[in-house]
mmCIF file of C-alpha atoms in Angstrom:
data_model
loop_
_atom_site.group_PDB
_atom_site.id
_atom_site.type_symbol
_atom_site.label_atom_id
_atom_site.label_comp_id
_atom_site.label_asym_id
_atom_site.label_seq_id
_atom_site.Cartn_x
_atom_site.Cartn_y
_atom_site.Cartn_z
ATOM 1 C CA UNK A 1 121.408 113.670 87.908
ATOM 2 C CA UNK A 2 118.395 113.113 85.398
ATOM 3 C CA UNK A 3 115.224 114.601 86.591
ATOM 4 C CA UNK A 4 112.409 114.512 83.835
ATOM 5 C CA UNK A 5 109.439 116.382 85.975
ATOM 6 C CA UNK A 6 108.029 116.509 89.304
ATOM 7 C CA UNK A 7 105.309 112.851 90.154
ATOM 8 C CA UNK A 8 101.886 114.334 90.881
ATOM 9 C CA UNK A 9 99.957 111.919 93.330
ATOM 10 C CA UNK A 10 96.569 112.678 94.185
ATOM 11 C CA UNK A 11 93.284 110.846 94.760
ATOM 12 C CA UNK A 12 90.724 110.182 92.791
ATOM 13 C CA UNK A 13 87.588 109.362 94.655
ATOM 14 C CA UNK A 14 88.142 107.132 98.009
ATOM 15 C CA UNK A 15 89.247 103.697 96.047
ATOM 16 C CA UNK A 16 91.667 105.113 93.623
ATOM 17 C CA UNK A 17 95.555 106.916 94.045
ATOM 18 C CA UNK A 18 96.316 108.457 90.840
ATOM 19 C CA UNK A 19 99.717 109.502 89.823
ATOM 20 C CA UNK A 20 101.417 110.885 86.799
ATOM 21 C CA UNK A 21 105.406 111.145 85.922
ATOM 22 C CA UNK A 22 107.160 111.803 82.916
ATOM 23 C CA UNK A 23 110.244 110.406 81.833
ATOM 24 C CA UNK A 24 112.864 111.534 79.379
ATOM 25 C CA UNK A 25 112.946 109.089 77.015
ATOM 26 C CA UNK A 26 110.633 107.107 73.872
ATOM 27 C CA UNK A 27 108.240 105.157 74.935
ATOM 28 C CA UNK A 28 109.415 101.809 73.847
ATOM 29 C CA UNK A 29 112.444 102.515 75.592
ATOM 30 C CA UNK A 30 109.619 103.141 79.289
ATOM 31 C CA UNK A 31 108.199 100.186 78.135
ATOM 32 C CA UNK A 32 110.939 97.767 78.227
ATOM 33 C CA UNK A 33 111.539 99.130 81.574
ATOM 34 C CA UNK A 34 108.383 98.137 83.140
ATOM 35 C CA UNK A 35 107.280 94.687 80.962
ATOM 36 C CA UNK A 36 110.951 93.303 80.433
ATOM 37 C CA UNK A 37 112.069 91.873 84.506
ATOM 38 C CA UNK A 38 115.851 92.147 83.759
ATOM 39 C CA UNK A 39 115.485 95.979 83.522
ATOM 40 C CA UNK A 40 112.423 96.274 85.988
ATOM 41 C CA UNK A 41 114.346 94.853 88.860
ATOM 42 C CA UNK A 42 116.150 97.377 88.578
ATOM 43 C CA UNK A 43 114.579 100.319 89.815
ATOM 44 C CA UNK A 44 110.837 98.780 90.796
ATOM 45 C CA UNK A 45 111.315 99.304 94.238
ATOM 46 C CA UNK A 46 114.855 98.314 95.372
ATOM 47 C CA UNK A 47 117.413 100.524 97.508
ATOM 48 C CA UNK A 48 121.341 99.477 98.129
ATOM 49 C CA UNK A 49 119.248 96.966 101.017
ATOM 50 C CA UNK A 50 116.136 96.111 98.703
ATOM 51 C CA UNK A 51 116.525 93.432 96.120
ATOM 52 C CA UNK A 52 114.367 91.839 93.205
ATOM 53 C CA UNK A 53 115.277 88.132 93.257
ATOM 54 C CA UNK A 54 112.580 87.075 91.637
ATOM 55 C CA UNK A 55 110.733 89.716 88.976
ATOM 56 C CA UNK A 56 108.444 87.061 86.683
ATOM 57 C CA UNK A 57 106.461 88.034 84.197
ATOM 58 C CA UNK A 58 104.264 86.864 81.804
ATOM 59 C CA UNK A 59 102.513 89.726 79.528
ATOM 60 C CA UNK A 60 99.651 88.713 77.884
ATOM 61 C CA UNK A 61 95.794 88.742 79.095
ATOM 62 C CA UNK A 62 95.469 85.701 82.140
ATOM 63 C CA UNK A 63 99.478 86.327 82.043
ATOM 64 C CA UNK A 64 100.751 86.326 85.380
ATOM 65 C CA UNK A 65 103.827 88.395 86.906
ATOM 66 C CA UNK A 66 105.223 87.706 90.399
ATOM 67 C CA UNK A 67 107.401 90.159 92.045
ATOM 68 C CA UNK A 68 109.402 89.643 95.358
ATOM 69 C CA UNK A 69 111.954 92.227 97.137
ATOM 70 C CA UNK A 70 114.013 91.120 99.858
ATOM 71 C CA UNK A 71 114.904 93.182 102.517
ATOM 72 C CA UNK A 72 117.021 93.237 105.579
ATOM 73 C CA UNK A 73 114.153 91.255 108.006
ATOM 74 C CA UNK A 74 111.773 90.335 105.374
ATOM 75 C CA UNK A 75 110.961 89.762 101.964
ATOM 76 C CA UNK A 76 107.763 90.995 100.086
ATOM 77 C CA UNK A 77 105.866 89.270 97.318
ATOM 78 C CA UNK A 78 103.191 91.048 94.236
ATOM 79 C CA UNK A 79 101.872 89.109 92.162
ATOM 80 C CA UNK A 80 98.977 89.324 89.783
ATOM 81 C CA UNK A 81 97.056 88.945 86.410
ATOM 82 C CA UNK A 82 97.120 91.460 83.364
ATOM 83 C CA UNK A 83 93.734 92.149 82.685
ATOM 84 C CA UNK A 84 94.446 94.052 79.322
ATOM 85 C CA UNK A 85 97.402 94.760 77.472
ATOM 86 C CA UNK A 86 97.912 96.945 74.578
ATOM 87 C CA UNK A 87 102.201 96.678 73.774
ATOM 88 C CA UNK A 88 103.156 99.968 73.643
ATOM 89 C CA UNK A 89 100.322 102.171 75.609
ATOM 90 C CA UNK A 90 98.636 100.212 77.871
ATOM 91 C CA UNK A 91 98.833 97.552 80.800
ATOM 92 C CA UNK A 92 96.043 96.554 83.520
ATOM 93 C CA UNK A 93 96.831 94.047 86.163
ATOM 94 C CA UNK A 94 95.341 93.035 89.341
ATOM 95 C CA UNK A 95 97.524 93.256 92.490
ATOM 96 C CA UNK A 96 97.000 90.570 95.429
ATOM 97 C CA UNK A 97 100.124 91.704 97.996
ATOM 98 C CA UNK A 98 102.824 89.204 100.839
ATOM 99 C CA UNK A 99 102.083 90.010 103.256
ATOM 100 C CA UNK A 100 98.459 91.763 102.489
ATOM 101 C CA UNK A 101 98.544 95.408 103.585
ATOM 102 C CA UNK A 102 95.527 96.988 102.594
ATOM 103 C CA UNK A 103 91.956 94.455 102.686
ATOM 104 C CA UNK A 104 90.578 93.314 98.842
ATOM 105 C CA UNK A 105 92.817 93.159 96.134
ATOM 106 C CA UNK A 106 93.820 96.144 94.074
ATOM 107 C CA UNK A 107 93.756 96.742 90.032
ATOM 108 C CA UNK A 108 96.972 98.689 88.510
ATOM 109 C CA UNK A 109 96.349 100.633 85.570
ATOM 110 C CA UNK A 110 99.882 101.947 83.560
ATOM 111 C CA UNK A 111 99.150 103.794 80.785
ATOM 112 C CA UNK A 112 101.628 105.467 77.992
ATOM 113 C CA UNK A 113 101.826 108.511 76.218
ATOM 114 C CA UNK A 114 104.445 109.681 74.362
ATOM 115 C CA UNK A 115 105.430 114.164 73.772
ATOM 116 C CA UNK A 116 107.121 115.801 71.822
ATOM 117 C CA UNK A 117 110.551 115.116 69.538
ATOM 118 C CA UNK A 118 113.728 115.340 69.928
ATOM 119 C CA UNK A 119 115.556 116.946 73.422
ATOM 120 C CA UNK A 120 111.950 117.560 73.855
ATOM 121 C CA UNK A 121 110.678 113.891 73.774
ATOM 122 C CA UNK A 122 108.293 112.578 76.853
ATOM 123 C CA UNK A 123 107.574 109.899 77.537
ATOM 124 C CA UNK A 124 104.036 110.331 79.997
ATOM 125 C CA UNK A 125 103.443 107.310 82.567
ATOM 126 C CA UNK A 126 99.821 107.791 84.158
ATOM 127 C CA UNK A 127 99.606 105.375 87.393
ATOM 128 C CA UNK A 128 95.788 104.765 88.372
ATOM 129 C CA UNK A 129 95.360 102.022 91.629
ATOM 130 C CA UNK A 130 92.340 100.872 91.985
ATOM 131 C CA UNK A 131 91.590 99.445 95.787
ATOM 132 C CA UNK A 132 88.386 97.768 96.768
ATOM 133 C CA UNK A 133 88.834 99.426 100.301
ATOM 134 C CA UNK A 134 88.166 103.454 100.823
ATOM 135 C CA UNK A 135 91.704 102.631 102.268
ATOM 136 C CA UNK A 136 92.790 105.794 100.224
ATOM 137 C CA UNK A 137 90.448 107.902 102.270
ATOM 138 C CA UNK A 138 91.429 106.944 105.551
ATOM 139 C CA UNK A 139 94.803 104.760 105.109
ATOM 140 C CA UNK A 140 92.874 101.541 106.304
ATOM 141 C CA UNK A 141 89.713 103.113 107.659
ATOM 142 C CA UNK A 142 86.683 102.072 106.701
ATOM 143 C CA UNK A 143 83.490 102.967 107.634
ATOM 144 C CA UNK A 144 81.781 99.967 106.656
ATOM 145 C CA UNK A 145 78.393 101.032 108.030
ATOM 146 C CA UNK A 146 75.806 103.402 107.244
ATOM 147 C CA UNK A 147 74.977 107.686 106.379
ATOM 148 C CA UNK A 148 75.261 108.132 110.024
ATOM 149 C CA UNK A 149 78.853 107.151 110.687
ATOM 150 C CA UNK A 150 80.088 109.197 107.666
ATOM 151 C CA UNK A 151 79.698 112.237 110.248
ATOM 152 C CA UNK A 152 82.087 111.030 112.921
ATOM 153 C CA UNK A 153 84.432 109.713 110.172
ATOM 154 C CA UNK A 154 84.937 113.466 108.961
ATOM 155 C CA UNK A 155 85.388 114.641 112.527
ATOM 156 C CA UNK A 156 88.221 112.114 112.775
ATOM 157 C CA UNK A 157 89.994 113.071 109.714
ATOM 158 C CA UNK A 158 88.927 116.781 110.857
ATOM 159 C CA UNK A 159 90.832 115.827 114.097
ATOM 160 C CA UNK A 160 93.957 114.312 112.589
ATOM 161 C CA UNK A 161 94.149 118.130 110.720
ATOM 162 C CA UNK A 162 94.373 119.914 113.791
ATOM 163 C CA UNK A 163 96.492 117.622 115.290
ATOM 164 C CA UNK A 164 98.659 118.984 112.331
ATOM 165 C CA UNK A 165 99.460 122.401 114.180
ATOM 166 C CA UNK A 166 99.892 121.003 117.677
ATOM 167 C CA UNK B 1 98.663 119.134 102.215
ATOM 168 C CA UNK B 2 99.034 119.526 105.830
ATOM 169 C CA UNK B 3 102.701 118.366 107.293
ATOM 170 C CA UNK B 4 102.537 115.959 110.634
ATOM 171 C CA UNK B 5 104.688 115.580 112.615
ATOM 172 C CA UNK B 6 104.644 112.972 115.982
ATOM 173 C CA UNK B 7 107.323 110.845 117.329
ATOM 174 C CA UNK B 8 108.351 107.501 115.336
ATOM 175 C CA UNK B 9 106.050 104.084 116.303
ATOM 176 C CA UNK B 10 108.282 101.368 116.702
ATOM 177 C CA UNK B 11 106.911 98.696 113.673
ATOM 178 C CA UNK B 12 105.111 97.306 116.917
ATOM 179 C CA UNK B 13 103.098 100.121 117.671
ATOM 180 C CA UNK B 14 102.933 100.293 113.787
ATOM 181 C CA UNK B 15 101.533 96.615 113.596
ATOM 182 C CA UNK B 16 99.157 96.755 116.428
ATOM 183 C CA UNK B 17 97.585 99.721 114.989
ATOM 184 C CA UNK B 18 97.223 97.788 111.320
ATOM 185 C CA UNK B 19 95.980 94.851 113.708
ATOM 186 C CA UNK B 20 93.913 97.065 115.319
ATOM 187 C CA UNK B 21 92.137 98.599 112.517
ATOM 188 C CA UNK B 22 92.501 95.020 110.483
ATOM 189 C CA UNK B 23 87.706 94.281 111.439
ATOM 190 C CA UNK B 24 85.602 96.525 110.400
ATOM 191 C CA UNK B 25 83.664 96.232 113.670
ATOM 192 C CA UNK B 26 86.436 98.609 115.678
ATOM 193 C CA UNK B 27 87.183 100.449 112.429
ATOM 194 C CA UNK B 28 82.949 101.708 113.223
ATOM 195 C CA UNK B 29 84.103 102.042 117.081
ATOM 196 C CA UNK B 30 86.632 104.440 116.223
ATOM 197 C CA UNK B 31 85.040 106.290 113.523
ATOM 198 C CA UNK B 32 82.172 106.769 116.395
ATOM 199 C CA UNK B 33 84.242 108.013 118.886
ATOM 200 C CA UNK B 34 86.009 110.572 116.768
ATOM 201 C CA UNK B 35 82.430 112.589 117.500
ATOM 202 C CA UNK B 36 83.416 112.433 120.833
ATOM 203 C CA UNK B 37 83.855 110.288 124.040
ATOM 204 C CA UNK B 38 81.395 107.140 124.870
ATOM 205 C CA UNK B 39 80.416 104.785 126.958
ATOM 206 C CA UNK B 40 80.682 101.159 126.376
ATOM 207 C CA UNK B 41 76.929 100.593 126.611
ATOM 208 C CA UNK B 42 77.056 104.156 124.422
ATOM 209 C CA UNK B 43 79.083 101.944 121.461
ATOM 210 C CA UNK B 44 77.174 98.916 121.613
ATOM 211 C CA UNK B 45 73.733 100.100 120.748
ATOM 212 C CA UNK B 46 74.294 100.853 117.238
ATOM 213 C CA UNK B 47 75.623 96.978 116.983
ATOM 214 C CA UNK B 48 74.000 93.423 117.025
ATOM 215 C CA UNK B 49 76.835 92.841 118.887
ATOM 216 C CA UNK B 50 76.671 91.780 122.913
ATOM 217 C CA UNK B 51 78.376 94.509 125.174
ATOM 218 C CA UNK B 52 81.164 92.269 126.090
ATOM 219 C CA UNK B 53 82.108 91.207 122.873
ATOM 220 C CA UNK B 54 81.751 95.601 122.115
ATOM 221 C CA UNK B 55 84.638 95.341 125.213
ATOM 222 C CA UNK B 56 86.754 92.946 123.326
ATOM 223 C CA UNK B 57 87.059 95.216 120.752
ATOM 224 C CA UNK B 58 88.018 97.941 122.891
ATOM 225 C CA UNK B 59 90.419 96.448 124.813
ATOM 226 C CA UNK B 60 92.319 95.790 121.530
ATOM 227 C CA UNK B 61 91.848 99.114 120.192
ATOM 228 C CA UNK B 62 93.126 99.974 124.282
ATOM 229 C CA UNK B 63 96.167 98.045 123.844
ATOM 230 C CA UNK B 64 96.998 99.902 120.276
ATOM 231 C CA UNK B 65 97.174 102.892 121.713
ATOM 232 C CA UNK B 66 94.408 104.372 120.089
ATOM 233 C CA UNK B 67 91.822 104.079 122.885
ATOM 234 C CA UNK B 68 91.989 105.657 126.518
ATOM 235 C CA UNK B 69 89.502 105.860 129.459
ATOM 236 C CA UNK B 70 89.482 108.566 131.653
ATOM 237 C CA UNK B 71 88.953 107.037 135.603
ATOM 238 C CA UNK B 72 85.350 109.085 135.860
ATOM 239 C CA UNK B 73 84.453 106.093 138.551
ATOM 240 C CA UNK B 74 80.934 106.263 137.482
ATOM 241 C CA UNK B 75 80.888 105.622 133.720
ATOM 242 C CA UNK B 76 84.976 105.474 131.986
ATOM 243 C CA UNK B 77 84.082 106.683 129.152
ATOM 244 C CA UNK B 78 86.665 105.555 125.914
ATOM 245 C CA UNK B 79 88.062 108.355 124.242
ATOM 246 C CA UNK B 80 90.062 108.367 120.416
ATOM 247 C CA UNK B 81 93.216 108.915 120.943
ATOM 248 C CA UNK B 82 94.445 110.496 117.554
ATOM 249 C CA UNK B 83 98.355 110.358 117.059
ATOM 250 C CA UNK B 84 98.347 106.254 116.719
ATOM 251 C CA UNK B 85 95.968 106.396 114.000
ATOM 252 C CA UNK B 86 97.400 110.183 111.968
ATOM 253 C CA UNK B 87 100.984 107.930 112.181
ATOM 254 C CA UNK B 88 98.800 104.574 110.037
ATOM 255 C CA UNK B 89 97.520 107.268 107.639
ATOM 256 C CA UNK B 90 100.357 108.289 106.722
ATOM 257 C CA UNK B 91 101.157 105.689 104.497
ATOM 258 C CA UNK B 92 100.096 107.985 101.413
ATOM 259 C CA UNK B 93 102.924 109.743 102.385
ATOM 260 C CA UNK B 94 105.237 106.875 102.413
ATOM 261 C CA UNK B 95 103.890 105.757 99.372
ATOM 262 C CA UNK B 96 104.548 108.845 97.661
ATOM 263 C CA UNK B 97 107.876 108.975 99.338
ATOM 264 C CA UNK B 98 108.574 105.199 97.161
ATOM 265 C CA UNK B 99 107.014 106.240 94.228
ATOM 266 C CA UNK B 100 109.160 109.300 93.846
ATOM 267 C CA UNK B 101 112.426 106.953 95.372
ATOM 268 C CA UNK B 102 111.306 104.454 92.175
ATOM 269 C CA UNK B 103 110.986 107.027 89.589
ATOM 270 C CA UNK B 104 113.948 108.483 90.058
ATOM 271 C CA UNK B 105 116.330 105.516 90.219
ATOM 272 C CA UNK B 106 114.395 105.006 86.806
ATOM 273 C CA UNK B 107 115.408 108.214 85.199
ATOM 274 C CA UNK B 108 118.683 107.461 85.727
ATOM 275 C CA UNK B 109 118.371 104.411 84.053
ATOM 276 C CA UNK B 110 116.668 105.208 81.363
ATOM 277 C CA UNK B 111 119.627 107.892 80.959
ATOM 278 C CA UNK B 112 122.310 104.712 81.329
ATOM 279 C CA UNK B 113 120.131 103.190 78.392
ATOM 280 C CA UNK B 114 120.016 105.750 76.038
ATOM 281 C CA UNK B 115 123.012 107.369 73.870
ATOM 282 C CA UNK B 116 124.501 110.361 75.941
ATOM 283 C CA UNK B 117 123.151 113.608 74.386
ATOM 284 C CA UNK B 118 125.283 114.818 72.253
ATOM 285 C CA UNK B 119 126.510 118.238 73.191
ATOM 286 C CA UNK B 120 128.617 121.324 71.247
ATOM 287 C CA UNK B 121 132.436 121.031 72.781
ATOM 288 C CA UNK B 122 133.302 123.430 74.728
ATOM 289 C CA UNK B 123 135.427 126.193 73.943
ATOM 290 C CA UNK B 124 139.136 125.858 75.567
ATOM 291 C CA UNK B 125 138.969 128.052 78.221
ATOM 292 C CA UNK B 126 141.346 130.560 78.550
ATOM 293 C CA UNK B 127 143.137 130.404 75.688
ATOM 294 C CA UNK B 128 142.304 134.052 73.692
ATOM 295 C CA UNK B 129 140.680 135.764 76.586
ATOM 296 C CA UNK B 130 143.095 138.600 77.080
ATOM 297 C CA UNK B 131 143.355 139.258 80.544
ATOM 298 C CA UNK B 132 142.256 142.196 81.608
ATOM 299 C CA UNK B 133 144.988 144.516 83.171
ATOM 300 C CA UNK B 134 143.588 145.845 87.132
#
């Protein structure tokens, strides 16, 4: 088994998740893995019990994509529109899940950079997903009101952190 | 990041949690209760909403196990039950696990799609090394 590197996942502000991961492969191949349905459907979200019966990609600004995952008990869709495409380097697209698991829409940004050469050749994929709601900060909690509730919200987080020692 | 270990909720319970959290008024109520328990009238005060309407929201939260109330006959203050919320917010960990699993598959796929790295031929083992005598 090859494991090129550890994944790093962090939140950025209260609306974004950033994930970086590097791979032992040339960028052109990683690009294909992200943009060719016949490759993408072999790794994204699939497992022995989850397949990807639908994987359609029209990779151009304004083009649409559609993925469907079939699980034992249900299906899930992810669809969106491409906002930016820089071949071999960048994809920016909207994300709409069905069923929805967060409010509003998401925007995904996938940046590919290649470093090194020979056996040290690596491609880093930096994924930034931006959400409309501050789903990142609190799962699905959102504080829609003014400052007064922020303190209560922080107390909630402290409360949950404290529970971890119980 | 701290590790939380909680008993597993059933999918139905988690769905109830998410459904309860899907409303902004209910989320605001939870944020307020995080600061301490409160009676229904206290909770209703910041909202431009009738007390019965707030009560309806509280019932949804109670059915989802997110809020409980004491039996204090006088006030019956509501209090936050943090465990279901903590499970709901563990989605970030689930999110992380999803990506790790997908990337592991991508690693293997990328390896399979490239020519195998050239290796030096291993030496034939044991052929020429003399055994050491005891």
